[in-house]
PDB file of C-alpha atoms in Angstrom:
ATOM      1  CA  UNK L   1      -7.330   1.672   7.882  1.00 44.00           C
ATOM      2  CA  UNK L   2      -9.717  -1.504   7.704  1.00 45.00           C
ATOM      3  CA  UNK L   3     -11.683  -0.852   4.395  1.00 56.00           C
ATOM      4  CA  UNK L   4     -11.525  -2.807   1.461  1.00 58.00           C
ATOM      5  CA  UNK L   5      -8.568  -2.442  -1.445  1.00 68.00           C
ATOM      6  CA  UNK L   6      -9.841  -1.965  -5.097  1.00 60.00           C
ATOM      7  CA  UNK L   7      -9.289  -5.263  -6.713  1.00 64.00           C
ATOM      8  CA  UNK L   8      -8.983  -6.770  -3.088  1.00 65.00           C
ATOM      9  CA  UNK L   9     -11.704  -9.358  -2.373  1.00 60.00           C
ATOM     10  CA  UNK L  10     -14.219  -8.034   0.238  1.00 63.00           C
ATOM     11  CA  UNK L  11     -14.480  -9.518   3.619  1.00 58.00           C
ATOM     12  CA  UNK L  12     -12.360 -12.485   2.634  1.00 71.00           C
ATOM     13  CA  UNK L  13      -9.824 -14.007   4.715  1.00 87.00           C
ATOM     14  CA  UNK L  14      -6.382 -11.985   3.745  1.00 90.00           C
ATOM     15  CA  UNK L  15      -3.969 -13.923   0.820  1.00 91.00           C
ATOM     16  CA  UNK L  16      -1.232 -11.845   1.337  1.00 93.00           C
ATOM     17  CA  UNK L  17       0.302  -8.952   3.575  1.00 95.00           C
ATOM     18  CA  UNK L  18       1.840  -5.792   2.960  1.00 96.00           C
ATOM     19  CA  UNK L  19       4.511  -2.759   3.818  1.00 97.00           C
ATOM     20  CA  UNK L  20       4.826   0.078   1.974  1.00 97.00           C
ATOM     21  CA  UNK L  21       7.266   2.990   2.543  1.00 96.00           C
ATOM     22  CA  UNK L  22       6.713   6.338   0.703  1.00 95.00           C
ATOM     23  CA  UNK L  23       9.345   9.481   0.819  1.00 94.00           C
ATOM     24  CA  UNK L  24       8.263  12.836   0.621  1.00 91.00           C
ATOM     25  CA  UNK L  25       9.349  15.860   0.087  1.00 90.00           C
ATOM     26  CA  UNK L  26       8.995  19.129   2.908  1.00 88.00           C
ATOM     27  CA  UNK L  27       8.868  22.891   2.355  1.00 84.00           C
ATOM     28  CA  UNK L  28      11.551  23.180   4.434  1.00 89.00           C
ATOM     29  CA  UNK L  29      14.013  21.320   1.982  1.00 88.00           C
ATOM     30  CA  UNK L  30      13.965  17.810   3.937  1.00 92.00           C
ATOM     31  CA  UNK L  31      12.170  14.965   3.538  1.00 92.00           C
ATOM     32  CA  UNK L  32       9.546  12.751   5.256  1.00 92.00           C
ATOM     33  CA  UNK L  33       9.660   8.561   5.235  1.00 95.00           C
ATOM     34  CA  UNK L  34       6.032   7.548   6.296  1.00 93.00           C
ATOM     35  CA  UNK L  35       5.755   3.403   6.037  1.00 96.00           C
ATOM     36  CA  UNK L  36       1.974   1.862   6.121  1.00 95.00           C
ATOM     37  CA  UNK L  37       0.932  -1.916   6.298  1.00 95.00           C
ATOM     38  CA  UNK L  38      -1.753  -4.365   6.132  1.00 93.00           C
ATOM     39  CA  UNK L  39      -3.247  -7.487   4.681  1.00 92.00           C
ATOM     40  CA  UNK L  40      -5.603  -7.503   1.958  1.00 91.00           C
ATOM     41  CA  UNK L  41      -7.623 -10.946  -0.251  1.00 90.00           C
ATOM     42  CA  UNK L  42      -6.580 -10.787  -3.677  1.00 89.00           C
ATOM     43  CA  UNK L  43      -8.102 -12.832  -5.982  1.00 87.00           C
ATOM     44  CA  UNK L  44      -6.569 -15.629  -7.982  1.00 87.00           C
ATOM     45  CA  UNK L  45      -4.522 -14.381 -10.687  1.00 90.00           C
ATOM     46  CA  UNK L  46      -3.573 -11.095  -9.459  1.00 91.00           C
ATOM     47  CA  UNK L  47      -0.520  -9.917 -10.233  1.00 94.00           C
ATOM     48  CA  UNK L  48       2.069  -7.607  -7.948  1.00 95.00           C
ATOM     49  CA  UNK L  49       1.862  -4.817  -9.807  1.00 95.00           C
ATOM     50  CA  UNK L  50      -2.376  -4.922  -9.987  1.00 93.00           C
ATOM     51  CA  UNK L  51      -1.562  -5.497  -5.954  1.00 95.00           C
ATOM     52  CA  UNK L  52       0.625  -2.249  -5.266  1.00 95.00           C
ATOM     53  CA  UNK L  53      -1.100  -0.088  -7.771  1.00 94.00           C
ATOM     54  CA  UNK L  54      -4.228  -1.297  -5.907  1.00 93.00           C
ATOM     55  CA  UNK L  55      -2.729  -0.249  -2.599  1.00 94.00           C
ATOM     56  CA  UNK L  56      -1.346   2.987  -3.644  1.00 92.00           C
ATOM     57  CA  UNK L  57      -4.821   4.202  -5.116  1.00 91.00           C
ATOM     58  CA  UNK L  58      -6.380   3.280  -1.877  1.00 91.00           C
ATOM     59  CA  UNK L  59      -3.555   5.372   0.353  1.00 90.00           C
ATOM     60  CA  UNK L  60      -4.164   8.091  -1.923  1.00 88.00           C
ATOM     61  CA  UNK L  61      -8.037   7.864  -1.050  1.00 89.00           C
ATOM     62  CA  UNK L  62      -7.433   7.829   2.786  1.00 88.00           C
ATOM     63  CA  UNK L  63      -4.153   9.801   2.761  1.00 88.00           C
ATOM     64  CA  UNK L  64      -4.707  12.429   0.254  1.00 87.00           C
ATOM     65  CA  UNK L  65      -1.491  14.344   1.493  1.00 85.00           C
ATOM     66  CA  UNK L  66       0.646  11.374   0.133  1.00 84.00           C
ATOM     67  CA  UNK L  67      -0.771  11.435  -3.210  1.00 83.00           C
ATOM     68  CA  UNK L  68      -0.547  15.391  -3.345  1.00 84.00           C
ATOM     69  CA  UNK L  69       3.219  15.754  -2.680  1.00 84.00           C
ATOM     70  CA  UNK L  70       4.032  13.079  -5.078  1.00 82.00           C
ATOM     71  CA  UNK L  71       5.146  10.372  -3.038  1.00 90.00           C
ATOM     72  CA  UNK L  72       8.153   8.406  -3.816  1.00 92.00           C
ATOM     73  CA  UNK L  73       8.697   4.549  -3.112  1.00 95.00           C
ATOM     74  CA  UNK L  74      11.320   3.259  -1.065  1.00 97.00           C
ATOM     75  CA  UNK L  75      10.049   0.056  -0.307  1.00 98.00           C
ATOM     76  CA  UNK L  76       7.230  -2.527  -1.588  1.00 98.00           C
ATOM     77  CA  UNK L  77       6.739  -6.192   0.175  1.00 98.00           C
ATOM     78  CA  UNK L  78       4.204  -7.970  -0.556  1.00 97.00           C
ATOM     79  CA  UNK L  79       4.028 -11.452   0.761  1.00 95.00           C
ATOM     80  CA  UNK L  80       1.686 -14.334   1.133  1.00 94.00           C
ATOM     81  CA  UNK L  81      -0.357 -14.083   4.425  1.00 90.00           C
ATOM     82  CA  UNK L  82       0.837 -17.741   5.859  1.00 84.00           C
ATOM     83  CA  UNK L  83       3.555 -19.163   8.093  1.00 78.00           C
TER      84      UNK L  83
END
């Protein structure tokens, strides 16, 4: 998953990294944790929340299947990309 994150700066150097862990729901009656990750540029003045909605609406794009079930979150991190 390499392509660019709505409000994400384009081919810029990442600002901050990512993990995101989504529960789902089967038709069996269980329940499937899938957890995705990556670094993105935001620009200055972004907020978290622009961030994850950001990164959600781009999951949904290339993983329609978690935006179709309804996807829960578990988990959210995002965290400046530096030592």
């Amino acid at each position: 998953m390499s392509d660019t994150i709505a409000g994400a700066i384009p081919a810029a150097e990442p600002t901050h990294t990512w993990l995101i862990t989504l529960q789902y729901p089967l038709g069996n009656g269980g329940f499937a944790v899938v957890s995705r990750h990556g670094s993105s540029a935001f620009p200055p003045g972004s907020s978290r929340e622009r961030a994850y909605v950001a990164i959600r609406a781009w999951l949904a794009r290339y993983e329609p299947e978690l935006a179709e079930c309804n996807a829960h979150l578990v988990f959210f991190s995002l965290e400046p990309y530096r030592l």
